[in-house]
Coordinates of C-alpha atoms (C1' of nucleotides) in Angstrom, one line a residue:
Chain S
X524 CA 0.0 0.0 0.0
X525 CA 1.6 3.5 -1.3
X526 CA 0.5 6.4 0.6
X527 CA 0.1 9.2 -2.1
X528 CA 2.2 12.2 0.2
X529 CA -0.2 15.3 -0.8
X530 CA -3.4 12.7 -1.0
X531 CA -4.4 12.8 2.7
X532 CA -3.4 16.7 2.5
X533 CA -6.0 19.5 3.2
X534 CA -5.1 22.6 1.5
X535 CA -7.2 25.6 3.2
X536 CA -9.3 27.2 0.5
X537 CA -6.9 30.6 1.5
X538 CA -3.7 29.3 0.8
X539 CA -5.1 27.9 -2.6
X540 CA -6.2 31.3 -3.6
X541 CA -2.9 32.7 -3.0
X542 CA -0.5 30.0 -5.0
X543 CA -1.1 31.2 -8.4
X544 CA 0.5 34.7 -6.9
X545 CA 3.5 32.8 -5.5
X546 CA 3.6 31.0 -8.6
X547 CA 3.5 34.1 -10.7
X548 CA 6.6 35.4 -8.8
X549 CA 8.6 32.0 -8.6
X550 CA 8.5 32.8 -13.0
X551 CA 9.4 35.8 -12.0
X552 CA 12.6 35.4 -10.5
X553 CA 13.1 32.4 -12.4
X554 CA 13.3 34.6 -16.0
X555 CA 15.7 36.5 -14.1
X556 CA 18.1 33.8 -13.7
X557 CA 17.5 33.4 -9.7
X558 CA 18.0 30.1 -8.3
X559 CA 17.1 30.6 -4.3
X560 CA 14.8 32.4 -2.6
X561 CA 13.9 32.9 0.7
X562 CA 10.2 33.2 2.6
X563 CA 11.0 36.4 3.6
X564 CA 12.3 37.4 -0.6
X565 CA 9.6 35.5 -1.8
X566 CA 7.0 36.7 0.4
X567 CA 7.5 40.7 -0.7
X568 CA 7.7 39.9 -4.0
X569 CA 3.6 38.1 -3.9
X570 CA 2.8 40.9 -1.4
X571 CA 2.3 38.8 1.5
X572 CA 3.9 38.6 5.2
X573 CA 7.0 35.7 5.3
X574 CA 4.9 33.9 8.3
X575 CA 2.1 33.3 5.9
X576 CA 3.7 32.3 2.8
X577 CA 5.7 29.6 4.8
X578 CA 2.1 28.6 6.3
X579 CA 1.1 28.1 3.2
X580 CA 3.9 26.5 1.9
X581 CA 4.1 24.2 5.0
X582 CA 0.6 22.6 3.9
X583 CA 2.1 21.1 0.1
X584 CA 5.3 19.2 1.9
X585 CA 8.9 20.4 3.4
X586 CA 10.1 21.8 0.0
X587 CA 12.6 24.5 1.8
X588 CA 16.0 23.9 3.1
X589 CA 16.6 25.1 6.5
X590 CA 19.6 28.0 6.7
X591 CA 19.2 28.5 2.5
X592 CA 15.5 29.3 1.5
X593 CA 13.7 27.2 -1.8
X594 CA 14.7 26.1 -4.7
X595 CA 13.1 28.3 -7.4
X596 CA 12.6 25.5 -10.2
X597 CA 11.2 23.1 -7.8
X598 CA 8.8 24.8 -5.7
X599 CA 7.4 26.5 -9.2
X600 CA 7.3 23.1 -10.3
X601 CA 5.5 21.8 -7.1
X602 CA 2.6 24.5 -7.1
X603 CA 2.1 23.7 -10.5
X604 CA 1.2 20.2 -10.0
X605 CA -0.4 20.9 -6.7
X606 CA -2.9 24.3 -8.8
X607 CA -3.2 21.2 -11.7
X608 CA -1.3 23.1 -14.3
X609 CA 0.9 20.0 -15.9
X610 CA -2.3 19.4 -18.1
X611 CA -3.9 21.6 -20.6
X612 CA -7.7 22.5 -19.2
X613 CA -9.9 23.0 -22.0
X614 CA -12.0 25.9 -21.8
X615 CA -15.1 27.1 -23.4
X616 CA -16.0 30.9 -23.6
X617 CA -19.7 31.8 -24.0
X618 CA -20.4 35.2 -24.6
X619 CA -18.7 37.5 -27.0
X620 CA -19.4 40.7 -26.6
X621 CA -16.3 43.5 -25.5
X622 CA -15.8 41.1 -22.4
X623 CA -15.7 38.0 -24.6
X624 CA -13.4 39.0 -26.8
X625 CA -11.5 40.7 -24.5
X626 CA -11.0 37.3 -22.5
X627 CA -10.4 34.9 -25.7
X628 CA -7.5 37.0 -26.8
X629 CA -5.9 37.3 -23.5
X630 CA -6.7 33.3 -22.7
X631 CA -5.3 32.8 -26.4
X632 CA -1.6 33.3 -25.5
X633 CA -1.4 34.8 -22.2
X634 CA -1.6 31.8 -20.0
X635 CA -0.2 28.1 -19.3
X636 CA -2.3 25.3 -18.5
X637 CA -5.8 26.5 -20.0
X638 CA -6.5 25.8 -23.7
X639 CA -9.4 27.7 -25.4
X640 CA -11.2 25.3 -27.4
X641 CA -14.8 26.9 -27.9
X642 CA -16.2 30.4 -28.4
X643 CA -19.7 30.3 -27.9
X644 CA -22.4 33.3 -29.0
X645 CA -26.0 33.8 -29.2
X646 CA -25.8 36.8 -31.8
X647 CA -25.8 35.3 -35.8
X648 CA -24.2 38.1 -36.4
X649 CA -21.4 37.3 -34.3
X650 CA -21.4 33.4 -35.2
X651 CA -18.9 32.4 -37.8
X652 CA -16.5 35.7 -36.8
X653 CA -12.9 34.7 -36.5
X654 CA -11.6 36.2 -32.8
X655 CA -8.4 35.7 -31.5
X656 CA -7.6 33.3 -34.2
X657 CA -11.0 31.0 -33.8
X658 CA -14.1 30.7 -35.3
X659 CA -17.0 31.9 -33.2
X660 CA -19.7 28.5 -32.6
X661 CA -23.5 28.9 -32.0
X662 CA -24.3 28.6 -28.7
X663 CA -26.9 26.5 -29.7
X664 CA -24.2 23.8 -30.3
X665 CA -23.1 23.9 -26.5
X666 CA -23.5 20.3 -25.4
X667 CA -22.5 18.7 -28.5
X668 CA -19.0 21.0 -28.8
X669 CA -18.8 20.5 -24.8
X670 CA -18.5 16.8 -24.9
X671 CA -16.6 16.7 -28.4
X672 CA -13.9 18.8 -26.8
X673 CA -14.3 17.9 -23.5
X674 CA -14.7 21.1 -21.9
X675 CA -13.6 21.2 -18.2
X676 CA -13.9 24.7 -17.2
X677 CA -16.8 27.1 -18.7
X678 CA -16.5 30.8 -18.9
X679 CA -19.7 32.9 -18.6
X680 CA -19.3 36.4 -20.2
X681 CA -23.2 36.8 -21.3
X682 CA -25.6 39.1 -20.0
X683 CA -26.9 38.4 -16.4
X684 CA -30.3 37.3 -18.3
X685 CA -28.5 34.6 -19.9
X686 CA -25.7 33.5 -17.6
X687 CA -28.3 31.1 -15.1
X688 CA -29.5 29.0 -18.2
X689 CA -25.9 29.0 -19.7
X690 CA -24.6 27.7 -17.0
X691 CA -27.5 24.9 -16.5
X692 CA -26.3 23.9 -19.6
X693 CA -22.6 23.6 -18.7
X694 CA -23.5 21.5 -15.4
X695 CA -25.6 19.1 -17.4
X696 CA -23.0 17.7 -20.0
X697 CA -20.7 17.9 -17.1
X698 CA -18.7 21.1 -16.5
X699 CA -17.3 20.6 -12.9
X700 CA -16.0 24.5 -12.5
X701 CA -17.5 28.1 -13.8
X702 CA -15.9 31.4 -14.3
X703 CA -18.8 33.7 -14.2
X704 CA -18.6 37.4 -15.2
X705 CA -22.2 38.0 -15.7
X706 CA -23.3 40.2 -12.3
X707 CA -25.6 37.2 -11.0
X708 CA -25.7 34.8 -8.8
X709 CA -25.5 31.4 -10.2
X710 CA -26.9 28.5 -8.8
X711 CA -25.3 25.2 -9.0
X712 CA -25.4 21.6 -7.3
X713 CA -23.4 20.3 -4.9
X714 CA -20.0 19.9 -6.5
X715 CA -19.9 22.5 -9.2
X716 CA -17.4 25.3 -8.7
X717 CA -17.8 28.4 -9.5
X718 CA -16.3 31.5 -8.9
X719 CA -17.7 35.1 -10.0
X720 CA -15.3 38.3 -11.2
X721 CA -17.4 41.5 -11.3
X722 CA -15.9 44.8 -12.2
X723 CA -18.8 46.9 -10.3
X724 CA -18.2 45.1 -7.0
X725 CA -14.6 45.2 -7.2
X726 CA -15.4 49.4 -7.4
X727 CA -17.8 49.1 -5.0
X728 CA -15.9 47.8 -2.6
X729 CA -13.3 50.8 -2.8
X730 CA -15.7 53.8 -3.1
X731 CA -16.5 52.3 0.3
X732 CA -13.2 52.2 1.9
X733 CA -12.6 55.6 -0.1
X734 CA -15.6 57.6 1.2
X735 CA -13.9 56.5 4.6
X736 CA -10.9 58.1 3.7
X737 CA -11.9 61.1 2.4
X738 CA -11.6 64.0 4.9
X739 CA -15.3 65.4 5.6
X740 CA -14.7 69.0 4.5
X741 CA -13.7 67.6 1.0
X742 CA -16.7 65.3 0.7
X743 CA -18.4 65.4 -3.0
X744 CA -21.6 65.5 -4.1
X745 CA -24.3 65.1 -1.7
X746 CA -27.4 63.7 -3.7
X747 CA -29.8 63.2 -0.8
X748 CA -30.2 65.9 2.2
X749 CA -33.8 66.8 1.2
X750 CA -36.0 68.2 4.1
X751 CA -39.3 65.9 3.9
Chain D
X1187 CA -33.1 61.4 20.2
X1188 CA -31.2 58.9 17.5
X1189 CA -27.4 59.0 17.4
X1190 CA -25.9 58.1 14.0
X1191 CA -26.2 55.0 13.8
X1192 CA -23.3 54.5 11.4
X1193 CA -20.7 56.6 12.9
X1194 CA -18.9 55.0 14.4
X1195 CA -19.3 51.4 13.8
X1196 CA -16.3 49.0 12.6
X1197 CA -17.7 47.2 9.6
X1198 CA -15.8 44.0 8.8
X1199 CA -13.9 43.6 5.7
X1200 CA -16.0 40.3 5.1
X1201 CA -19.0 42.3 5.5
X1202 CA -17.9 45.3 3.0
X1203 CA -17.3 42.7 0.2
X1204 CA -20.8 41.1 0.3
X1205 CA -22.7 44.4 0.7
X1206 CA -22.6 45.0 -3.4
X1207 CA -24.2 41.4 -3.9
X1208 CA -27.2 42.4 -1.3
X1209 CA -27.0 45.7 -3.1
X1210 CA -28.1 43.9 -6.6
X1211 CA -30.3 41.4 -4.9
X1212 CA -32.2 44.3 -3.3
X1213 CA -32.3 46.5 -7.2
X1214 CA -33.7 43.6 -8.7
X1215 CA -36.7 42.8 -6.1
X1216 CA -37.2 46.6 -6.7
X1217 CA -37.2 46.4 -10.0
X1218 CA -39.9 43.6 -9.5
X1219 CA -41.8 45.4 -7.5
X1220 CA -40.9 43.6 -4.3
X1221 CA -41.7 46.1 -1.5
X1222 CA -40.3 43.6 1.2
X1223 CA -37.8 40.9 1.8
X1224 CA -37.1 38.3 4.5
X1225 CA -33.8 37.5 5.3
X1226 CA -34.3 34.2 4.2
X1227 CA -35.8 35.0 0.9
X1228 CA -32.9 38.3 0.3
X1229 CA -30.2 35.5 1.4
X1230 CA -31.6 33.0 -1.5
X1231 CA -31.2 35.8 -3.6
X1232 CA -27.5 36.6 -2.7
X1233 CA -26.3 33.5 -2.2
X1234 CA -25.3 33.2 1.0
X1235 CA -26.5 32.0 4.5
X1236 CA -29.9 33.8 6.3
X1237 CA -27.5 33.7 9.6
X1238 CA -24.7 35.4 7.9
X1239 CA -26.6 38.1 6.2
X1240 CA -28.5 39.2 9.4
X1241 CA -25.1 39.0 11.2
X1242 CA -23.9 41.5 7.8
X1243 CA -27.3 43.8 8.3
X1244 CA -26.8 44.2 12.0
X1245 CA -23.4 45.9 11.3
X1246 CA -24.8 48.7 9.5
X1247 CA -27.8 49.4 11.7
X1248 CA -31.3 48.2 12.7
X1249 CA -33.0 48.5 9.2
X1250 CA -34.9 45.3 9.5
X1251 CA -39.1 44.5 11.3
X1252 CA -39.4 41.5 13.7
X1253 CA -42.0 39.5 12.0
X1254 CA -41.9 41.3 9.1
X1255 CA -38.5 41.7 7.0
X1256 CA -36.5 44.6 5.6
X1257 CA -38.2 47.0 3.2
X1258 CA -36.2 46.7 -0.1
X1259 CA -36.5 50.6 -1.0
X1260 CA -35.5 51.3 2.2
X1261 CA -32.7 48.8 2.7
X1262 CA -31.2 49.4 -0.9
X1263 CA -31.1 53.0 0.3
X1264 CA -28.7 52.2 3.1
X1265 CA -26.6 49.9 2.0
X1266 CA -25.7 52.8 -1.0
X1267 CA -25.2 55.2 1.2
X1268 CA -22.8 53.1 3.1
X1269 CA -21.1 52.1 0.1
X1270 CA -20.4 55.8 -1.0
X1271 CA -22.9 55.0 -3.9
X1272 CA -24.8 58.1 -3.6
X1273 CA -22.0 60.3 -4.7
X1274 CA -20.5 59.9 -8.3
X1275 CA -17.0 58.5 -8.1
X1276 CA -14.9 60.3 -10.9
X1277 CA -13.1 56.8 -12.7
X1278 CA -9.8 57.1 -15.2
X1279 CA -8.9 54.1 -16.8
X1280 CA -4.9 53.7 -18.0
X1281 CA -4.5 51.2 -20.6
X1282 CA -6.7 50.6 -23.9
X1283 CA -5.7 47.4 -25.2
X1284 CA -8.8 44.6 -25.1
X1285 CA -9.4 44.4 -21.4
X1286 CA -9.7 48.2 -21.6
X1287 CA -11.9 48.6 -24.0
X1288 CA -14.1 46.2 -22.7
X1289 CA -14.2 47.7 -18.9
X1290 CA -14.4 51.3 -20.9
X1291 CA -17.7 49.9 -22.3
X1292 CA -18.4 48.5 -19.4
X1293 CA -18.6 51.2 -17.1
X1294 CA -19.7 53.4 -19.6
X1295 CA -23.1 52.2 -19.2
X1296 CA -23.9 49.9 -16.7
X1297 CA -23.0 51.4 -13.4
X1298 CA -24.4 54.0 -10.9
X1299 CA -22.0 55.7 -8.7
X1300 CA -19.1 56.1 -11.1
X1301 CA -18.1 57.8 -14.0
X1302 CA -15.4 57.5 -16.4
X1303 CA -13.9 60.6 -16.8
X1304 CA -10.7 59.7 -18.1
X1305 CA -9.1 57.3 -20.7
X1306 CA -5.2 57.5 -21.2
X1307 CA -3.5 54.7 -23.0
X1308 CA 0.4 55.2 -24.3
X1309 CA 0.3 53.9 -27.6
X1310 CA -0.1 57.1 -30.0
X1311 CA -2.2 55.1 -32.5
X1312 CA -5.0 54.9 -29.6
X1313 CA -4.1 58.4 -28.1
X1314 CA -7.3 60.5 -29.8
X1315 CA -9.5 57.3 -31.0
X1316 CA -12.8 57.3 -29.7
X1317 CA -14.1 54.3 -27.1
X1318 CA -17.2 53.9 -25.7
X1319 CA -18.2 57.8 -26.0
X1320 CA -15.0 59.7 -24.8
X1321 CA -11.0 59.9 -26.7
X1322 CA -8.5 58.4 -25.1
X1323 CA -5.9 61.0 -23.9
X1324 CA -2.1 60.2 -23.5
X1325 CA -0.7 58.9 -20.1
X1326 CA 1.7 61.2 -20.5
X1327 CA -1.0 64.2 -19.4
X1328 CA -2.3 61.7 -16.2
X1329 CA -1.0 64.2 -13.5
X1330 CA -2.7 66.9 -15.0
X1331 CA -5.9 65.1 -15.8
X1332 CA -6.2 63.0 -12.5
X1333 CA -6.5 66.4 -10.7
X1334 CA -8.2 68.6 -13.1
X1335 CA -10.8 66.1 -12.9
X1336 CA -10.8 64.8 -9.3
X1337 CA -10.2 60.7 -10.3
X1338 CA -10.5 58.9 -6.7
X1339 CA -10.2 55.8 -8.8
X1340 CA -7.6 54.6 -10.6
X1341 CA -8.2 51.5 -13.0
X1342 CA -4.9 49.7 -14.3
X1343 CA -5.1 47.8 -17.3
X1344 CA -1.8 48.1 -18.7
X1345 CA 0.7 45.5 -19.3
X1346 CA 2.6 44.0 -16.1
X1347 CA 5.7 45.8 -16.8
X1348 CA 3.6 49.0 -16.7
X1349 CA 1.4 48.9 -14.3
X1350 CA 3.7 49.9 -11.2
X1351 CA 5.1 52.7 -12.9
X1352 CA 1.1 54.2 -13.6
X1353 CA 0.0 53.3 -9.8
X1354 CA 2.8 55.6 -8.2
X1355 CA 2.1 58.5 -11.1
X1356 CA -1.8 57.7 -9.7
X1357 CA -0.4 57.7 -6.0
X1358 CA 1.6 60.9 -6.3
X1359 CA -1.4 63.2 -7.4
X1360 CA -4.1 62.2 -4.6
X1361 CA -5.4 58.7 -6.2
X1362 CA -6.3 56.7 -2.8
X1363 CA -8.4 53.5 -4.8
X1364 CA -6.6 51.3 -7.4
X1365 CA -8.5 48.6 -9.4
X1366 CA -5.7 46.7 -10.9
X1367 CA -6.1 44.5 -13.8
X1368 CA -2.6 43.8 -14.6
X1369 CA -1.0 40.3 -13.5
X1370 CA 1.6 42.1 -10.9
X1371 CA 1.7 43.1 -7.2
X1372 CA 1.6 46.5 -6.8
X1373 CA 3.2 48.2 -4.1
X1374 CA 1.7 51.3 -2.3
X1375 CA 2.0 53.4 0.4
X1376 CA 0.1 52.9 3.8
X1377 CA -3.7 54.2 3.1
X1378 CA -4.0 53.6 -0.3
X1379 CA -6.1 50.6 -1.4
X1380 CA -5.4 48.2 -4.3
X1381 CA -7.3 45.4 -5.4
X1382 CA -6.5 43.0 -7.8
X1383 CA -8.6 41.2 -10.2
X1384 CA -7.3 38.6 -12.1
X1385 CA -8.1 36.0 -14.8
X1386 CA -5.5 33.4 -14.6
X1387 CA -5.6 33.3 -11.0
X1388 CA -9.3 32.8 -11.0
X1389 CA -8.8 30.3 -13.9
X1390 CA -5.6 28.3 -11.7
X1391 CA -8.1 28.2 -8.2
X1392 CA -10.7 26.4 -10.5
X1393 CA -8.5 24.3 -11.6
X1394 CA -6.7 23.2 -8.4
X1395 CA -10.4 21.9 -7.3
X1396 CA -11.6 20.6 -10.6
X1397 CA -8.1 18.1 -10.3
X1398 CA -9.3 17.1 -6.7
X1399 CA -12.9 15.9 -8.0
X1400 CA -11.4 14.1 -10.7
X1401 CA -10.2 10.6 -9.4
X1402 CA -6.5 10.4 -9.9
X1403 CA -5.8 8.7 -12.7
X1404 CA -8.8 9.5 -14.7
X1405 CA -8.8 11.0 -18.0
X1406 CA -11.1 12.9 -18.4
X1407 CA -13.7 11.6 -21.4
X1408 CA -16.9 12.8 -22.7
X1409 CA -19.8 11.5 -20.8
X1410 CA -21.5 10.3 -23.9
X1411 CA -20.4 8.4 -26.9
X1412 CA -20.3 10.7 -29.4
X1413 CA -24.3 9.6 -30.7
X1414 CA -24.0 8.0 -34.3
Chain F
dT1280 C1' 24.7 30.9 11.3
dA1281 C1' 20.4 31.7 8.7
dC1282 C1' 16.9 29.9 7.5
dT1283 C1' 12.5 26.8 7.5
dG1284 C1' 8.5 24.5 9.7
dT1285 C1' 5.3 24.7 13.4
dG1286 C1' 3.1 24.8 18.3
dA1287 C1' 0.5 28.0 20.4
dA1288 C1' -1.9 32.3 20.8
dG1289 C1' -4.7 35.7 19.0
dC1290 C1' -7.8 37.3 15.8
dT1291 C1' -11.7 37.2 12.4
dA1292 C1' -15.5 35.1 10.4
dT1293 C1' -19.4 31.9 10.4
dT1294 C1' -23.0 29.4 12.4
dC1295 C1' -26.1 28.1 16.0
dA1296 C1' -29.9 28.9 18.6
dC1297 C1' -33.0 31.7 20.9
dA1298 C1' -34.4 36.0 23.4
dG1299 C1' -37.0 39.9 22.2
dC1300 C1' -40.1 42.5 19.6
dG1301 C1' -43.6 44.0 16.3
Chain Q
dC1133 C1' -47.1 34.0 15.7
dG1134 C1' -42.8 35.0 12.6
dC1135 C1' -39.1 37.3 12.1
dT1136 C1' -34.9 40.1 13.3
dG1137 C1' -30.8 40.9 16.0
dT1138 C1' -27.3 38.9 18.8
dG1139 C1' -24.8 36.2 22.7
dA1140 C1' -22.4 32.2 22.7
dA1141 C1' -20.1 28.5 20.4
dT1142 C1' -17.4 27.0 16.6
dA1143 C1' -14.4 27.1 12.8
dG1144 C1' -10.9 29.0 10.1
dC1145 C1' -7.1 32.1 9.3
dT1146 C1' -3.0 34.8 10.6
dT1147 C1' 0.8 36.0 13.4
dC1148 C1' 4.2 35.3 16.8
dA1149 C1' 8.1 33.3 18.4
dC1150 C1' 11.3 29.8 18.5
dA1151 C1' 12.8 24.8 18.2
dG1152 C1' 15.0 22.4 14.9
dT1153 C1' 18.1 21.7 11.2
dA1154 C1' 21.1 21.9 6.9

DNA sequence: TACTGTGAAGCTATTCACAGCG
DNA sequence: CGCTGTGAATAGCTTCACAGTA
């Protein structure tokens, strides 16, 4: 009986959201030819506190050396296998519009492990257009070109209208993880990932923590101090 | 008499994050003509827990009637005005490549509470184009727009390699709120918020979990047979 | 010596469960 | 009664501080 070292391993859902940024600054140093780092190096450079990272680090194995730091290669290499990046994930892109396109060009040749295999649009008009190098699929076609292609991630860049009964589709032919952009909630079963980027809340957010900045004598616009 | 009730109350980061998602629950029972919302029903509509969103509610004030609910008007209403929403946030947007068009378009139409006053790219073929309503001014006039104009928010959509360079210009003239959408840490100074929103690492998460529910050695294969 | 890996402490967030009120 | 608001319990995350080691 082989005990598989990182099978019986819980990685908190914190520390995975931060190694794609330690990963991103491992290539980093790597392209400049730097073979060791230490937490404390490391840490600045992915904008973290050294304590944390080797936290973090501590729950994928003992990949340090004590009195030298880690090897740059290796740990890159070791967060790459842990995030699932030594396979190509096929991806499918529904939604065209300026987001779409926006997404297929930069998912074209911006990134390792993710392979665009679909661009999926409602719009005739926009059926049959070549963007970022591929042809543009009806989205009618969504289960068939799913399964063909085997489709493991789905990215939803429709209008909030649409993005509920796109991604009913995904999880029915078996899409296990969604990207949603649309400003909805999605509702999934048990099991189905997804995660949701919205510009509006990401600006939200900071008009909130800048309106508590802002001294009160400089305060802008105020819309509402009618008398009743 | 009725102190403020906001005034001096701590509201978790935690909290701050969700309040845009009951925000857009709320506008669209409005829209529906929902007058008034349990927690349980306004917590479907969010996505998250009934416990949790009370526990988020009672932060901000009591807004909410034992037996009864929260009135959406009334509650939408707050949770703006908490979020800064009922002042117009002047936005400039640094980098006009894909991603920026798309966010130009973006906010050009779909959002209350901020406006783009600003579009600078540094390529001179895009300097004086016109996107989404407005021409794109050089970066090399940023100081003198940022404060001309009073931006408070700063969107980054520039390449990596320039994106550091932009946020200190945008930190040196008053910008206190950076959206960045370029694959890099950013460094600022204490008081100054950044956040980050990123494809890859949103695309990398998904993946790390989509490997775990895949059984180890399993390929991954269509479903179906391909039908005949 | 100079660093990693980690027990323990402290802090933040979530959830339970129900008192309190309309 | 039905629902909110919240004390108390729990779970999860971060930080400290240092034992342990190449």
């Amino acid at each position: 009986m082989i005990a598989d070292p990182a099978a019986h391993r819980e990685i908190p859902d914190a520390t995975v959201a931060r190694l794609p940024q330690y990963l991103r600054a491992l290539s980093d140093l790597a392209e400049r030819g730097v073979a060791s780092v230490s937490s404390e190096e490391l840490a600045t450079a992915a904008g973290v506190r050294s304590a944390k990272l080797r936290r973090d680090l501590s729950h994928l194995g003992s990949y340090g050396v004590r009195g030298v730091g880690y090897g740059v290669e290796m740990l890159a290499h070791e967060i790459s296998r842990e995030l699932g990046l030594t396979q190509e994930w096929p991806v499918a892109i529904v939604g065209l519009g300026n987001l779409g396109q926006a997404l297929a060009a930069y998912l074209g040749f911006a990134t390792r492990g993710f392979q665009v295999v679909a661009l999926l649009d409602r719009d005739p008009e926009v059926v049959g257009r070549e963007i970022a190098g591929m042809i543009v699929g009806s989205v009618d076609d969504l289960e068939r070109i799913v399964i063909e292609r085997g489709v493991a991630i789905g990215v939803i860049a429709t209008p909030a209208a649409s993005a509920q009964q796109v991604c009913d589709r995904f999880v029915a032919v078996g899409v296990g993880s969604v990207l949603n952009f649309a400003p909805c909630v999605l509702s999934v079963p048990q099991g189905v990932d997804v995660r949701k980027v919205d510009l509006s809340t990401e600006l939200q957010i900071l008009a909130f923590y800048e309106q508590r900045k802002t001294p009160a004598d400089q305060e802008r616009v105020p819309l509402l101090e009618v008398a009743p």
